[in-house]
Coordinates of N, CA, C and O in Angstrom, one line a residue:
M159 N 150.0 68.6 55.9 CA 149.4 68.4 54.6 C 148.2 67.4 54.8 O 148.3 66.4 55.5
E160 N 147.1 67.8 54.3 CA 145.9 66.9 54.4 C 145.5 66.4 53.0 O 145.5 67.1 52.0
V161 N 145.3 65.1 52.9 CA 145.0 64.5 51.6 C 143.6 63.9 51.7 O 143.2 63.2 52.7
R162 N 142.8 64.2 50.7 CA 141.4 63.6 50.6 C 141.3 62.8 49.4 O 141.9 63.0 48.4
K163 N 140.3 61.9 49.5 CA 140.0 61.0 48.4 C 139.1 61.8 47.4 O 138.3 62.6 47.7
S164 N 139.4 61.5 46.1 CA 138.6 62.1 45.0 C 137.2 61.6 45.0 O 137.0 60.4 45.1
V165 N 136.2 62.4 44.7 CA 134.8 62.0 44.5 C 134.7 61.1 43.3 O 134.0 60.2 43.2
W166 N 135.5 61.5 42.3 CA 135.5 60.7 41.0 C 136.0 59.3 41.2 O 135.5 58.4 40.5
A167 N 136.9 59.1 42.2 CA 137.3 57.8 42.4 C 136.3 56.9 43.1 O 136.2 55.7 43.0
E168 N 135.4 57.6 43.8 CA 134.3 56.8 44.5 C 133.1 56.5 43.6 O 132.3 55.6 43.9
M169 N 133.0 57.2 42.5 CA 131.9 57.0 41.5 C 132.3 55.8 40.6 O 132.6 56.1 39.4
T170 N 132.3 54.7 41.1 CA 132.5 53.5 40.2 C 131.2 53.2 39.4 O 130.1 53.8 39.7
F171 N 131.3 52.4 38.4 CA 130.2 52.2 37.5 C 129.0 51.6 38.3 O 127.9 52.0 38.1
L172 N 129.3 50.6 39.2 CA 128.2 50.0 39.9 C 127.5 50.9 40.9 O 126.3 50.9 41.0
K173 N 128.2 51.8 41.5 CA 127.6 52.8 42.4 C 126.7 53.8 41.6 O 125.6 54.1 42.0
V174 N 127.2 54.2 40.5 CA 126.4 55.2 39.6 C 125.1 54.4 39.1 O 124.0 55.0 39.2
L175 N 125.3 53.2 38.7 CA 124.2 52.4 38.2 C 123.2 52.1 39.3 O 122.0 52.3 39.1
F176 N 123.7 51.8 40.5 CA 122.8 51.6 41.6 C 122.0 52.9 42.0 O 120.8 52.8 42.2
F177 N 122.7 54.0 42.0 CA 122.0 55.3 42.3 C 120.9 55.5 41.3 O 119.8 55.9 41.7
W178 N 121.1 55.3 40.0 CA 120.1 55.6 39.0 C 119.0 54.6 39.0 O 117.9 54.8 38.4
L179 N 119.2 53.4 39.5 CA 118.2 52.4 39.6 C 117.3 52.6 40.9 O 116.2 52.2 40.9
I180 N 117.9 53.2 42.0 CA 117.1 53.3 43.2 C 116.2 54.5 43.2 O 115.2 54.5 43.8
I181 N 116.6 55.6 42.5 CA 115.8 56.8 42.4 C 114.4 56.5 41.8 O 113.4 56.9 42.4
P182 N 114.3 55.8 40.7 CA 112.9 55.5 40.2 C 112.1 54.6 41.1 O 110.9 54.8 41.2
V183 N 112.7 53.8 41.9 CA 112.0 53.0 42.9 C 111.4 53.9 44.0 O 110.3 53.7 44.4
I184 N 112.2 54.8 44.5 CA 111.7 55.7 45.5 C 110.6 56.6 45.0 O 109.6 56.8 45.7
V185 N 110.7 57.1 43.8 CA 109.7 57.9 43.2 C 108.4 57.1 43.0 O 107.3 57.6 43.3
A186 N 108.5 55.8 42.6 CA 107.3 55.0 42.4 C 106.6 54.7 43.7 O 105.4 54.7 43.8
I187 N 107.4 54.5 44.8 CA 106.8 54.2 46.1 C 106.1 55.5 46.6 O 104.9 55.4 47.1
V188 N 106.7 56.6 46.4 CA 106.0 57.9 46.9 C 104.8 58.1 46.1 O 103.7 58.5 46.7
C189 N 104.8 58.0 44.8 CA 103.6 58.2 44.0 C 102.5 57.2 44.3 O 101.3 57.6 44.3
A190 N 102.8 55.9 44.5 CA 101.8 54.9 44.8 C 101.2 55.2 46.2 O 100.0 55.0 46.4
K191 N 102.0 55.7 47.1 CA 101.4 56.1 48.4 C 100.4 57.2 48.4 O 99.6 57.4 49.3
H192 N 100.6 58.1 47.4 CA 99.7 59.3 47.3 C 98.6 59.1 46.2 O 98.2 60.1 45.6
Y193 N 98.2 57.9 46.0 CA 97.1 57.6 45.0 C 96.1 56.8 45.8 O 96.3 55.7 46.2
R194 N 94.9 57.4 46.0 CA 93.8 56.7 46.7 C 92.6 56.7 45.9 O 92.2 57.7 45.4
V195 N 91.9 55.6 45.9 CA 90.6 55.4 45.3 C 89.7 54.9 46.4 O 89.9 53.9 47.0
K196 N 88.6 55.7 46.7 CA 87.6 55.3 47.7 C 86.3 55.0 47.0 O 85.8 55.8 46.3
I197 N 85.9 53.7 47.2 CA 84.6 53.3 46.6 C 83.6 53.2 47.7 O 83.7 52.4 48.6
M198 N 82.6 54.1 47.7 CA 81.6 54.1 48.7 C 80.3 53.7 48.1 O 80.2 53.3 46.9
D199 N 79.2 53.8 48.9 CA 77.9 53.3 48.4 C 77.4 54.1 47.1 O 76.9 53.4 46.2
K200 N 77.6 55.4 47.0 CA 77.1 56.1 45.9 C 78.1 56.8 45.1 O 77.8 57.4 44.0
T201 N 79.4 56.9 45.6 CA 80.4 57.6 44.9 C 81.7 56.9 44.8 O 82.0 56.0 45.6
I202 N 82.5 57.2 43.8 CA 83.9 56.8 43.7 C 84.8 58.0 43.7 O 84.6 58.9 42.9
T203 N 85.7 58.1 44.7 CA 86.5 59.3 44.8 C 88.0 58.9 44.5 O 88.5 57.9 45.0
V204 N 88.6 59.7 43.6 CA 90.0 59.5 43.3 C 90.8 60.7 43.7 O 90.6 61.8 43.3
N205 N 91.8 60.4 44.6 CA 92.7 61.4 45.1 C 94.1 61.0 44.7 O 94.5 59.9 44.9
Q206 N 94.8 62.0 44.1 CA 96.2 61.7 43.7 C 97.1 62.9 43.7 O 96.6 64.0 43.7
G207 N 98.4 62.7 43.7 CA 99.3 63.8 43.7 C 100.2 63.9 44.9 O 99.7 63.7 46.0
V208 N 101.4 64.3 44.7 CA 102.3 64.5 45.8 C 102.4 66.0 46.1 O 102.1 66.5 47.2
F209 N 102.8 66.8 45.1 CA 102.9 68.2 45.2 C 101.7 68.9 44.6 O 101.2 69.8 45.3
S210 N 101.3 68.6 43.4 CA 100.0 69.1 42.9 C 99.0 68.0 43.0 O 99.1 66.9 42.5
K211 N 98.0 68.3 43.8 CA 97.0 67.3 44.1 C 95.7 67.5 43.3 O 95.3 68.6 43.0
S212 N 95.1 66.4 43.0 CA 93.8 66.4 42.3 C 92.8 65.5 43.0 O 93.2 64.5 43.6
N213 N 91.6 65.9 42.9 CA 90.5 65.1 43.6 C 89.3 65.1 42.6 O 88.9 66.1 42.1
A214 N 88.8 63.9 42.3 CA 87.7 63.7 41.4 C 86.7 62.8 42.1 O 87.1 61.8 42.7
E215 N 85.4 63.1 41.9 CA 84.3 62.3 42.5 C 83.3 61.9 41.4 O 82.9 62.7 40.6
Y216 N 83.0 60.6 41.3 CA 82.1 60.1 40.3 C 80.9 59.4 41.0 O 81.1 58.7 42.0
A217 N 79.7 59.5 40.4 CA 78.6 58.8 40.9 C 78.5 57.3 40.4 O 78.8 57.1 39.3
V218 N 78.3 56.4 41.4 CA 78.3 55.0 41.0 C 77.1 54.7 40.1 O 77.2 53.9 39.1
A219 N 76.0 55.4 40.2 CA 74.8 55.2 39.4 C 75.0 55.6 37.9 O 74.4 55.1 37.1
G220 N 76.0 56.4 37.7 CA 76.3 56.9 36.3 C 77.2 55.9 35.5 O 77.6 56.2 34.4
I221 N 77.7 54.8 36.1 CA 78.6 53.9 35.5 C 77.8 53.1 34.4 O 76.8 52.5 34.7
T222 N 78.3 53.0 33.2 CA 77.7 52.2 32.2 C 78.5 50.9 31.8 O 77.9 49.9 31.4
Q223 N 79.8 51.0 32.0 CA 80.7 49.8 31.7 C 82.0 49.8 32.5 O 82.5 50.9 32.8
I224 N 82.4 48.6 32.9 CA 83.7 48.5 33.6 C 84.5 47.5 32.9 O 84.1 46.3 32.6
T225 N 85.8 47.8 32.5 CA 86.7 46.9 31.9 C 88.0 46.8 32.6 O 88.4 47.8 33.2
V226 N 88.6 45.7 32.6 CA 89.9 45.5 33.2 C 91.0 45.1 32.2 O 90.7 44.3 31.3
T227 N 92.1 45.7 32.2 CA 93.2 45.5 31.3 C 94.5 45.2 32.2 O 94.8 45.9 33.1
K228 N 95.2 44.0 31.9 CA 96.4 43.7 32.5 C 97.5 43.5 31.5 O 97.3 42.9 30.5
S229 N 98.7 44.0 31.8 CA 99.8 43.7 31.0 C 100.5 42.4 31.4 O 100.0 41.7 32.3
F230 N 101.5 42.0 30.8 CA 102.2 40.8 31.1 C 102.7 40.8 32.6 O 102.4 39.9 33.4
W231 N 103.3 41.9 33.0 CA 103.8 42.0 34.4 C 102.7 42.2 35.3 O 102.7 41.8 36.5
G232 N 101.6 42.9 34.9 CA 100.4 43.0 35.7 C 99.8 41.7 36.0 O 99.3 41.5 37.1
G233 N 99.8 40.8 35.1 CA 99.2 39.4 35.3 C 100.1 38.7 36.3 O 99.6 37.9 37.2
I234 N 101.4 38.8 36.3 CA 102.3 38.2 37.2 C 102.2 38.8 38.6 O 102.1 38.1 39.6
C235 N 102.1 40.1 38.7 CA 102.2 40.8 39.9 C 100.8 41.2 40.4 O 100.7 41.9 41.4
N236 N 99.7 40.8 39.7 CA 98.3 41.1 40.1 C 98.0 42.6 40.2 O 97.5 43.0 41.2
Y237 N 98.3 43.3 39.2 CA 97.8 44.7 39.1 C 97.4 45.0 37.7 O 97.7 44.3 36.7
G238 N 96.6 46.0 37.5 CA 96.1 46.4 36.2 C 95.3 47.7 36.2 O 95.3 48.4 37.2
T239 N 94.7 48.0 35.0 CA 93.9 49.2 34.9 C 92.4 48.9 34.9 O 92.0 48.0 34.1
V240 N 91.7 49.5 35.7 CA 90.2 49.4 35.7 C 89.7 50.6 35.0 O 89.8 51.8 35.5
S241 N 89.1 50.4 33.8 CA 88.5 51.5 33.0 C 87.0 51.6 33.3 O 86.3 50.6 33.1
I242 N 86.5 52.7 33.7 CA 85.1 52.9 34.0 C 84.5 53.9 33.0 O 85.0 55.0 32.9
S243 N 83.5 53.4 32.3 CA 82.8 54.3 31.4 C 81.6 54.9 32.1 O 80.8 54.2 32.8
L244 N 81.4 56.2 32.0 CA 80.3 56.9 32.7 C 79.3 57.5 31.7 O 79.6 57.6 30.5
A245 N 78.2 57.8 32.2 CA 77.2 58.4 31.3 C 77.7 59.7 30.8 O 78.5 60.4 31.5
G246 N 77.4 60.0 29.5 CA 78.0 61.2 28.9 C 79.3 61.0 28.2 O 80.1 61.9 28.0
N247 N 79.6 59.7 27.9 CA 80.8 59.3 27.1 C 82.1 59.8 27.9 O 83.1 60.2 27.2
K248 N 82.1 59.7 29.2 CA 83.3 60.0 29.9 C 83.9 58.7 30.4 O 83.2 57.8 30.8
R249 N 85.3 58.7 30.4 CA 86.0 57.5 30.9 C 86.9 57.8 32.0 O 87.6 58.9 31.9
V250 N 87.0 57.0 33.0 CA 87.9 57.1 34.1 C 88.8 55.9 34.1 O 88.3 54.8 34.1
A251 N 90.1 56.1 34.1 CA 91.1 55.0 34.1 C 91.8 54.9 35.5 O 92.5 55.9 35.8
L252 N 91.6 53.9 36.2 CA 92.3 53.7 37.5 C 93.5 52.8 37.2 O 93.3 51.6 37.1
E253 N 94.6 53.4 37.0 CA 95.8 52.7 36.5 C 96.6 52.1 37.7 O 96.8 52.8 38.7
G254 N 97.2 51.0 37.5 CA 98.1 50.3 38.4 C 97.4 49.9 39.7 O 98.0 49.9 40.8
I255 N 96.1 49.5 39.6 CA 95.3 49.1 40.8 C 95.7 47.6 41.2 O 95.7 46.7 40.3
I256 N 95.9 47.4 42.4 CA 96.1 46.0 42.9 C 94.7 45.3 42.9 O 93.7 45.8 43.2
N257 N 94.8 44.0 42.4 CA 93.6 43.1 42.3 C 92.5 43.8 41.5 O 91.4 44.1 42.0
P258 N 92.7 44.1 40.2 CA 91.7 44.9 39.5 C 90.4 44.1 39.3 O 89.3 44.7 39.3
Y259 N 90.4 42.8 39.2 CA 89.1 42.0 39.0 C 88.3 42.1 40.3 O 87.1 42.1 40.3
G260 N 89.0 42.1 41.5 CA 88.3 42.3 42.7 C 87.6 43.7 42.8 O 86.5 43.8 43.3
V261 N 88.3 44.7 42.4 CA 87.8 46.0 42.4 C 86.6 46.1 41.4 O 85.5 46.7 41.8
K262 N 86.7 45.5 40.2 CA 85.6 45.5 39.3 C 84.3 44.8 39.9 O 83.2 45.3 39.9
A263 N 84.6 43.6 40.6 CA 83.4 42.9 41.2 C 82.8 43.8 42.3 O 81.6 43.8 42.5
F264 N 83.7 44.5 43.1 CA 83.2 45.3 44.2 C 82.3 46.4 43.6 O 81.2 46.7 44.2
I265 N 82.8 47.1 42.6 CA 82.0 48.2 42.0 C 80.7 47.7 41.4 O 79.6 48.3 41.5
E266 N 80.7 46.5 40.7 CA 79.5 45.9 40.2 C 78.5 45.6 41.3 O 77.3 45.7 41.1
N267 N 79.0 45.1 42.4 CA 78.2 44.8 43.6 C 77.5 46.1 44.1 O 76.3 46.2 44.4
K268 N 78.3 47.2 44.1 CA 77.7 48.5 44.5 C 76.7 49.0 43.5 O 75.6 49.6 43.9
L269 N 76.9 48.7 42.2 CA 75.9 49.1 41.2 C 74.6 48.3 41.4 O 73.5 48.9 41.3
M270 N 74.7 47.0 41.7 CA 73.5 46.2 41.9 C 72.8 46.7 43.2 O 71.6 46.7 43.2
Q271 N 73.5 47.1 44.2 CA 72.9 47.6 45.4 C 72.2 48.9 45.1 O 71.0 49.1 45.6
T272 N 72.8 49.7 44.4 CA 72.2 51.0 44.0 C 71.0 50.8 43.1 O 69.9 51.5 43.3
A273 N 71.1 49.9 42.2 CA 69.9 49.6 41.3 C 68.8 49.0 42.1 O 67.6 49.3 41.9
G274 N 69.1 48.1 43.1 CA 68.1 47.5 43.9 C 67.4 48.5 44.8 O 66.2 48.6 45.0
A275 N 68.2 49.5 45.3 CA 67.6 50.5 46.2 C 66.7 51.4 45.4 O 65.7 51.9 45.8
T276 N 67.1 51.7 44.1 CA 66.3 52.6 43.2 C 65.0 51.9 42.9 O 64.0 52.5 42.9
H277 N 65.1 50.6 42.6 CA 64.0 49.8 42.2 C 63.0 49.7 43.4 O 61.8 49.8 43.2
M278 N 63.5 49.6 44.6 CA 62.7 49.6 45.8 C 62.0 50.9 46.0 O 60.8 51.0 46.5
L279 N 62.6 52.0 45.7 CA 62.0 53.4 45.8 C 60.9 53.6 44.8 O 59.9 54.2 45.2
V280 N 61.1 53.1 43.6 CA 60.1 53.2 42.6 C 58.8 52.5 43.0 O 57.7 53.0 42.8
N281 N 59.0 51.3 43.5 CA 57.8 50.4 43.8 C 57.3 50.9 45.1 O 56.6 51.1 45.8

């Protein structure tokens, strides 16, 4: 005679709770690893998605406004949303970005460089 332990006996409350707490953490890590924003001299490229992927590219010269929003936890953990307003009343929200004020300053610097290069071309 062979005797095995019941699966139901192994599913204690703490094990079930731990299982349901660890799954969202794994999903969050995988999603964060598959979200890339590349800020180059003339374009901002946003790549995201694990199974269904999307790719969007925006011109730096078309940016009219940049705002940063942080939640309570975002202020503590230094992440937030960088909202970029583009010409033509279009908005792009880069959510959950690390160091959002640094990203805003970097984009503003690129805008100044682009505006300076355009000004130099006109003269």
